[in-house]
Amino acid sequence: MKSREQTFLMVKPDGVQRGLIGNIISRMEIKGLKPVAMKMIEISPDLAARHYEEHKGKPFYEGLIDFITSAPVVAMIWEGDDAVTIVRAIVGATDPRKSDPGTIRGDLAVFTGKNIVHASDSQESAKREIGLFFNEKELCTYSLPHENCLYE
Ligand code: IDP
Ligand code: MG
């Protein structure tokens, strides 16, 4: 079975509390991406700090840590060719006022601090974030019978 690119996607507390988990998963599935790991967790302050370390010191950092630890999140790994780029495109721009309609943030959010999802922004970030949230045993290996219809 061909191993394709993996990316990390997380439904943030606002997405969970607004009942949007299924909507977000559905958008990934109908695009043709394959879920290989998924779990609901409460992020610890330590994990939050490690996940968002690039933003330490920015004006919104403390609020972001408080927010991401305020209620459960759903952490996922999605797989497919160019999965990082494709998932970021489905997620939309960081500021929902500028996200295109049709994207998750463009359709469902209005404020940058409550923009529903996190998605890795590069293959390096994806590897790092997958390693932060999952151990290898939590990843599933299986085939999608319809992959021949998706890829050349
Ligand atoms: P991204 O989630 O689109 O990759 P980043 O710039 O990496 O965006 O920022 C991480 C998260 O920090 C954003 O998704 C958002 O929740 C929060 N954030 C970023 N900039 C601001 C801001 O100016 N005000 C409030 N929250 C922000
Ligand atoms: Mg980011």
PDB file of C-alpha atoms and ligand atoms in Angstrom:
ATOM      1  CA  MET A   1       0.000   0.000   0.000  1.00  0.00           C
ATOM      2  CA  LYS A   2       1.394   3.408  -0.960  1.00  0.00           C
ATOM      3  CA  SER A   3       2.146   5.628   2.025  1.00  0.00           C
ATOM      4  CA  ARG A   4       0.898   9.162   1.377  1.00  0.00           C
ATOM      5  CA  GLU A   5       1.500  12.498   3.109  1.00  0.00           C
ATOM      6  CA  GLN A   6       0.072  12.952   6.591  1.00  0.00           C
ATOM      7  CA  THR A   7      -1.121  16.125   8.277  1.00  0.00           C
ATOM      8  CA  PHE A   8      -2.389  17.058  11.728  1.00  0.00           C
ATOM      9  CA  LEU A   9      -5.868  18.564  12.071  1.00  0.00           C
ATOM     10  CA  MET A  10      -7.548  19.578  15.313  1.00  0.00           C
ATOM     11  CA  VAL A  11     -11.079  20.717  16.056  1.00  0.00           C
ATOM     12  CA  LYS A  12     -10.543  23.407  18.698  1.00  0.00           C
ATOM     13  CA  PRO A  13     -12.784  23.913  21.777  1.00  0.00           C
ATOM     14  CA  ASP A  14     -15.119  26.290  19.899  1.00  0.00           C
ATOM     15  CA  GLY A  15     -15.669  23.738  17.125  1.00  0.00           C
ATOM     16  CA  VAL A  16     -16.362  20.978  19.640  1.00  0.00           C
ATOM     17  CA  GLN A  17     -18.720  23.135  21.723  1.00  0.00           C
ATOM     18  CA  ARG A  18     -20.614  24.363  18.662  1.00  0.00           C
ATOM     19  CA  GLY A  19     -21.257  20.808  17.488  1.00  0.00           C
ATOM     20  CA  LEU A  20     -19.118  21.077  14.355  1.00  0.00           C
ATOM     21  CA  ILE A  21     -16.939  17.957  14.713  1.00  0.00           C
ATOM     22  CA  GLY A  22     -18.978  15.975  12.193  1.00  0.00           C
ATOM     23  CA  ASN A  23     -19.136  18.833   9.700  1.00  0.00           C
ATOM     24  CA  ILE A  24     -15.342  19.180   9.754  1.00  0.00           C
ATOM     25  CA  ILE A  25     -14.690  15.451   9.472  1.00  0.00           C
ATOM     26  CA  SER A  26     -17.194  15.236   6.631  1.00  0.00           C
ATOM     27  CA  ARG A  27     -15.373  17.918   4.629  1.00  0.00           C
ATOM     28  CA  MET A  28     -12.146  15.897   4.862  1.00  0.00           C
ATOM     29  CA  GLU A  29     -13.845  12.619   3.955  1.00  0.00           C
ATOM     30  CA  ILE A  30     -15.705  13.908   0.899  1.00  0.00           C
ATOM     31  CA  LYS A  31     -12.470  15.474  -0.398  1.00  0.00           C
ATOM     32  CA  GLY A  32     -10.975  11.984  -0.447  1.00  0.00           C
ATOM     33  CA  LEU A  33      -8.634  12.199   2.529  1.00  0.00           C
ATOM     34  CA  LYS A  34      -8.181   9.193   4.795  1.00  0.00           C
ATOM     35  CA  PRO A  35      -8.321   9.448   8.602  1.00  0.00           C
ATOM     36  CA  VAL A  36      -5.579   7.371  10.223  1.00  0.00           C
ATOM     37  CA  ALA A  37      -5.865   8.577  13.849  1.00  0.00           C
ATOM     38  CA  MET A  38      -8.482  10.445  15.872  1.00  0.00           C
ATOM     39  CA  LYS A  39      -9.131  11.186  19.563  1.00  0.00           C
ATOM     40  CA  MET A  40     -10.893  13.649  21.892  1.00  0.00           C
ATOM     41  CA  ILE A  41      -8.606  15.028  24.596  1.00  0.00           C
ATOM     42  CA  GLU A  42      -8.268  17.878  27.066  1.00  0.00           C
ATOM     43  CA  ILE A  43      -4.998  19.617  26.228  1.00  0.00           C
ATOM     44  CA  SER A  44      -2.688  20.145  29.203  1.00  0.00           C
ATOM     45  CA  PRO A  45      -0.970  23.528  29.666  1.00  0.00           C
ATOM     46  CA  ASP A  46       2.346  21.803  28.856  1.00  0.00           C
ATOM     47  CA  LEU A  47       1.094  20.338  25.570  1.00  0.00           C
ATOM     48  CA  ALA A  48      -0.535  23.670  24.684  1.00  0.00           C
ATOM     49  CA  ALA A  49       2.772  25.482  25.240  1.00  0.00           C
ATOM     50  CA  ARG A  50       4.672  22.980  23.105  1.00  0.00           C
ATOM     51  CA  HIS A  51       2.086  23.011  20.330  1.00  0.00           C
ATOM     52  CA  TYR A  52       2.017  26.822  20.130  1.00  0.00           C
ATOM     53  CA  GLU A  53       5.696  27.488  20.987  1.00  0.00           C
ATOM     54  CA  GLU A  54       6.214  29.550  17.791  1.00  0.00           C
ATOM     55  CA  HIS A  55       3.683  32.099  19.129  1.00  0.00           C
ATOM     56  CA  LYS A  56       5.204  32.546  22.613  1.00  0.00           C
ATOM     57  CA  GLY A  57       5.551  36.263  23.399  1.00  0.00           C
ATOM     58  CA  LYS A  58       2.899  37.430  20.916  1.00  0.00           C
ATOM     59  CA  PRO A  59       0.020  39.556  22.302  1.00  0.00           C
ATOM     60  CA  PHE A  60      -2.564  36.794  21.765  1.00  0.00           C
ATOM     61  CA  TYR A  61      -0.427  33.948  23.196  1.00  0.00           C
ATOM     62  CA  GLU A  62      -1.802  33.802  26.771  1.00  0.00           C
ATOM     63  CA  GLY A  63      -5.390  33.983  25.532  1.00  0.00           C
ATOM     64  CA  LEU A  64      -4.665  31.267  22.984  1.00  0.00           C
ATOM     65  CA  ILE A  65      -3.280  28.924  25.662  1.00  0.00           C
ATOM     66  CA  ASP A  66      -6.264  29.612  27.946  1.00  0.00           C
ATOM     67  CA  PHE A  67      -8.649  28.983  25.074  1.00  0.00           C
ATOM     68  CA  ILE A  68      -7.104  25.766  23.752  1.00  0.00           C
ATOM     69  CA  THR A  69      -7.081  24.272  27.276  1.00  0.00           C
ATOM     70  CA  SER A  70     -10.643  25.436  28.113  1.00  0.00           C
ATOM     71  CA  ALA A  71     -12.604  22.456  26.724  1.00  0.00           C
ATOM     72  CA  PRO A  72     -11.893  19.239  24.786  1.00  0.00           C
ATOM     73  CA  VAL A  73     -10.428  19.180  21.301  1.00  0.00           C
ATOM     74  CA  VAL A  74     -10.524  16.471  18.653  1.00  0.00           C
ATOM     75  CA  ALA A  75      -7.037  15.648  17.376  1.00  0.00           C
ATOM     76  CA  MET A  76      -6.724  13.860  14.040  1.00  0.00           C
ATOM     77  CA  ILE A  77      -4.263  12.703  11.421  1.00  0.00           C
ATOM     78  CA  TRP A  78      -5.434  12.784   7.805  1.00  0.00           C
ATOM     79  CA  GLU A  79      -3.572  11.162   4.943  1.00  0.00           C
ATOM     80  CA  GLY A  80      -3.458  11.776   1.192  1.00  0.00           C
ATOM     81  CA  ASP A  81      -1.261  13.170  -1.587  1.00  0.00           C
ATOM     82  CA  ASP A  82      -0.345  16.767  -0.658  1.00  0.00           C
ATOM     83  CA  ALA A  83      -2.493  16.435   2.472  1.00  0.00           C
ATOM     84  CA  VAL A  84      -0.858  19.436   4.213  1.00  0.00           C
ATOM     85  CA  THR A  85      -1.673  21.834   1.358  1.00  0.00           C
ATOM     86  CA  ILE A  86      -5.116  20.377   0.733  1.00  0.00           C
ATOM     87  CA  VAL A  87      -6.214  20.523   4.378  1.00  0.00           C
ATOM     88  CA  ARG A  88      -4.949  24.106   4.804  1.00  0.00           C
ATOM     89  CA  ALA A  89      -6.974  25.067   1.703  1.00  0.00           C
ATOM     90  CA  ILE A  90     -10.120  23.457   3.130  1.00  0.00           C
ATOM     91  CA  VAL A  91      -9.505  25.198   6.487  1.00  0.00           C
ATOM     92  CA  GLY A  92      -9.067  28.701   4.989  1.00  0.00           C
ATOM     93  CA  ALA A  93      -7.184  31.825   6.093  1.00  0.00           C
ATOM     94  CA  THR A  94      -6.436  32.402   9.792  1.00  0.00           C
ATOM     95  CA  ASP A  95      -8.732  35.462  10.026  1.00  0.00           C
ATOM     96  CA  PRO A  96     -12.279  34.257   9.240  1.00  0.00           C
ATOM     97  CA  ARG A  97     -13.163  37.717   7.904  1.00  0.00           C
ATOM     98  CA  LYS A  98     -10.686  37.012   5.115  1.00  0.00           C
ATOM     99  CA  SER A  99     -11.259  33.274   4.645  1.00  0.00           C
ATOM    100  CA  ASP A 100     -12.963  32.374   1.387  1.00  0.00           C
ATOM    101  CA  PRO A 101     -16.556  31.149   1.495  1.00  0.00           C
ATOM    102  CA  GLY A 102     -16.511  27.391   1.106  1.00  0.00           C
ATOM    103  CA  THR A 103     -13.673  26.999   3.607  1.00  0.00           C
ATOM    104  CA  ILE A 104     -14.290  25.876   7.193  1.00  0.00           C
ATOM    105  CA  ARG A 105     -13.336  29.242   8.658  1.00  0.00           C
ATOM    106  CA  GLY A 106     -15.021  31.194   5.830  1.00  0.00           C
ATOM    107  CA  ASP A 107     -18.276  29.338   6.326  1.00  0.00           C
ATOM    108  CA  LEU A 108     -18.385  28.835  10.081  1.00  0.00           C
ATOM    109  CA  ALA A 109     -16.310  31.434  11.966  1.00  0.00           C
ATOM    110  CA  VAL A 110     -16.138  35.218  12.442  1.00  0.00           C
ATOM    111  CA  PHE A 111     -13.184  35.882  14.796  1.00  0.00           C
ATOM    112  CA  THR A 112      -9.485  34.927  14.577  1.00  0.00           C
ATOM    113  CA  GLY A 113      -9.358  33.780  18.199  1.00  0.00           C
ATOM    114  CA  LYS A 114     -12.310  31.432  17.587  1.00  0.00           C
ATOM    115  CA  ASN A 115     -11.472  29.991  14.184  1.00  0.00           C
ATOM    116  CA  ILE A 116     -12.605  26.400  14.899  1.00  0.00           C
ATOM    117  CA  VAL A 117      -9.674  24.371  13.623  1.00  0.00           C
ATOM    118  CA  HIS A 118      -5.912  24.022  13.627  1.00  0.00           C
ATOM    119  CA  ALA A 119      -4.095  22.505  10.653  1.00  0.00           C
ATOM    120  CA  SER A 120      -0.361  21.974  10.111  1.00  0.00           C
ATOM    121  CA  ASP A 121       1.186  24.611   7.837  1.00  0.00           C
ATOM    122  CA  SER A 122       4.078  22.522   6.427  1.00  0.00           C
ATOM    123  CA  GLN A 123       5.291  18.937   6.287  1.00  0.00           C
ATOM    124  CA  GLU A 124       7.794  19.753   9.059  1.00  0.00           C
ATOM    125  CA  SER A 125       5.025  21.151  11.285  1.00  0.00           C
ATOM    126  CA  ALA A 126       2.883  18.120  10.522  1.00  0.00           C
ATOM    127  CA  LYS A 127       5.618  15.724  11.647  1.00  0.00           C
ATOM    128  CA  ARG A 128       6.228  17.749  14.809  1.00  0.00           C
ATOM    129  CA  GLU A 129       2.546  18.109  15.707  1.00  0.00           C
ATOM    130  CA  ILE A 130       1.710  14.461  14.969  1.00  0.00           C
ATOM    131  CA  GLY A 131       4.575  13.517  17.298  1.00  0.00           C
ATOM    132  CA  LEU A 132       3.250  15.816  20.030  1.00  0.00           C
ATOM    133  CA  PHE A 133      -0.289  14.428  19.988  1.00  0.00           C
ATOM    134  CA  PHE A 134       0.073  10.768  18.963  1.00  0.00           C
ATOM    135  CA  ASN A 135       2.324   7.805  19.513  1.00  0.00           C
ATOM    136  CA  GLU A 136       2.980   5.405  16.644  1.00  0.00           C
ATOM    137  CA  LYS A 137       0.654   2.731  18.011  1.00  0.00           C
ATOM    138  CA  GLU A 138      -2.314   5.096  17.658  1.00  0.00           C
ATOM    139  CA  LEU A 139      -1.955   5.312  13.865  1.00  0.00           C
ATOM    140  CA  CYS A 140      -4.035   2.871  11.806  1.00  0.00           C
ATOM    141  CA  THR A 141      -2.926   1.310   8.524  1.00  0.00           C
ATOM    142  CA  TYR A 142      -5.677   0.359   6.091  1.00  0.00           C
ATOM    143  CA  SER A 143      -6.634   0.897   2.469  1.00  0.00           C
ATOM    144  CA  LEU A 144      -9.423   2.967   0.950  1.00  0.00           C
ATOM    145  CA  PRO A 145     -10.984   0.853  -1.824  1.00  0.00           C
ATOM    146  CA  HIS A 146     -11.876   4.013  -3.781  1.00  0.00           C
ATOM    147  CA  GLU A 147      -8.294   5.351  -3.935  1.00  0.00           C
ATOM    148  CA  ASN A 148      -8.056   4.285  -7.581  1.00  0.00           C
ATOM    149  CA  CYS A 149     -10.846   6.758  -8.310  1.00  0.00           C
ATOM    150  CA  LEU A 150      -8.995   9.579  -6.549  1.00  0.00           C
ATOM    151  CA  TYR A 151      -5.423   9.299  -7.806  1.00  0.00           C
ATOM    152  CA  GLU A 152      -3.840   8.787 -11.228  1.00  0.00           C
TER     153      GLU A 152
HETATM  154  P1  IDP B   1      -3.174  29.262  11.778  1.00  0.00           P
HETATM  155  O1  IDP B   1      -4.037  28.613  12.831  1.00  0.00           O
HETATM  156  O2  IDP B   1      -3.991  29.667  10.575  1.00  0.00           O
HETATM  157  O3  IDP B   1      -1.960  28.446  11.407  1.00  0.00           O
HETATM  158  P2  IDP B   1      -1.371  31.047  13.242  1.00  0.00           P
HETATM  159  O4  IDP B   1      -0.857  32.358  12.733  1.00  0.00           O
HETATM  160  O5  IDP B   1      -0.407  29.898  13.318  1.00  0.00           O
HETATM  161  O6  IDP B   1      -2.665  30.658  12.390  1.00  0.00           O
HETATM  162  O7  IDP B   1      -1.977  31.316  14.697  1.00  0.00           O
HETATM  163  C1  IDP B   1      -2.348  30.235  15.529  1.00  0.00           C
HETATM  164  C2  IDP B   1      -3.665  30.548  16.169  1.00  0.00           C
HETATM  165  O8  IDP B   1      -3.497  31.643  17.055  1.00  0.00           O
HETATM  166  C3  IDP B   1      -4.777  30.989  15.212  1.00  0.00           C
HETATM  167  O9  IDP B   1      -5.453  29.912  14.596  1.00  0.00           O
HETATM  168  C4  IDP B   1      -5.685  31.757  16.156  1.00  0.00           C
HETATM  169  O10 IDP B   1      -6.491  30.855  16.927  1.00  0.00           O
HETATM  170  C5  IDP B   1      -4.687  32.415  17.091  1.00  0.00           C
HETATM  171  N1  IDP B   1      -4.367  33.776  16.636  1.00  0.00           N
HETATM  172  C6  IDP B   1      -3.489  34.130  15.690  1.00  0.00           C
HETATM  173  N2  IDP B   1      -3.448  35.468  15.523  1.00  0.00           N
HETATM  174  C7  IDP B   1      -4.343  35.972  16.418  1.00  0.00           C
HETATM  175  C8  IDP B   1      -4.771  37.297  16.731  1.00  0.00           C
HETATM  176  O11 IDP B   1      -4.327  38.286  16.162  1.00  0.00           O
HETATM  177  N3  IDP B   1      -5.731  37.400  17.704  1.00  0.00           N
HETATM  178  C9  IDP B   1      -6.254  36.321  18.354  1.00  0.00           C
HETATM  179  N4  IDP B   1      -5.867  35.062  18.088  1.00  0.00           N
HETATM  180  C10 IDP B   1      -4.934  34.879  17.126  1.00  0.00           C
HETATM  181 MG    MG B   2      -0.243  28.021  12.469  1.00  0.00          MG
END
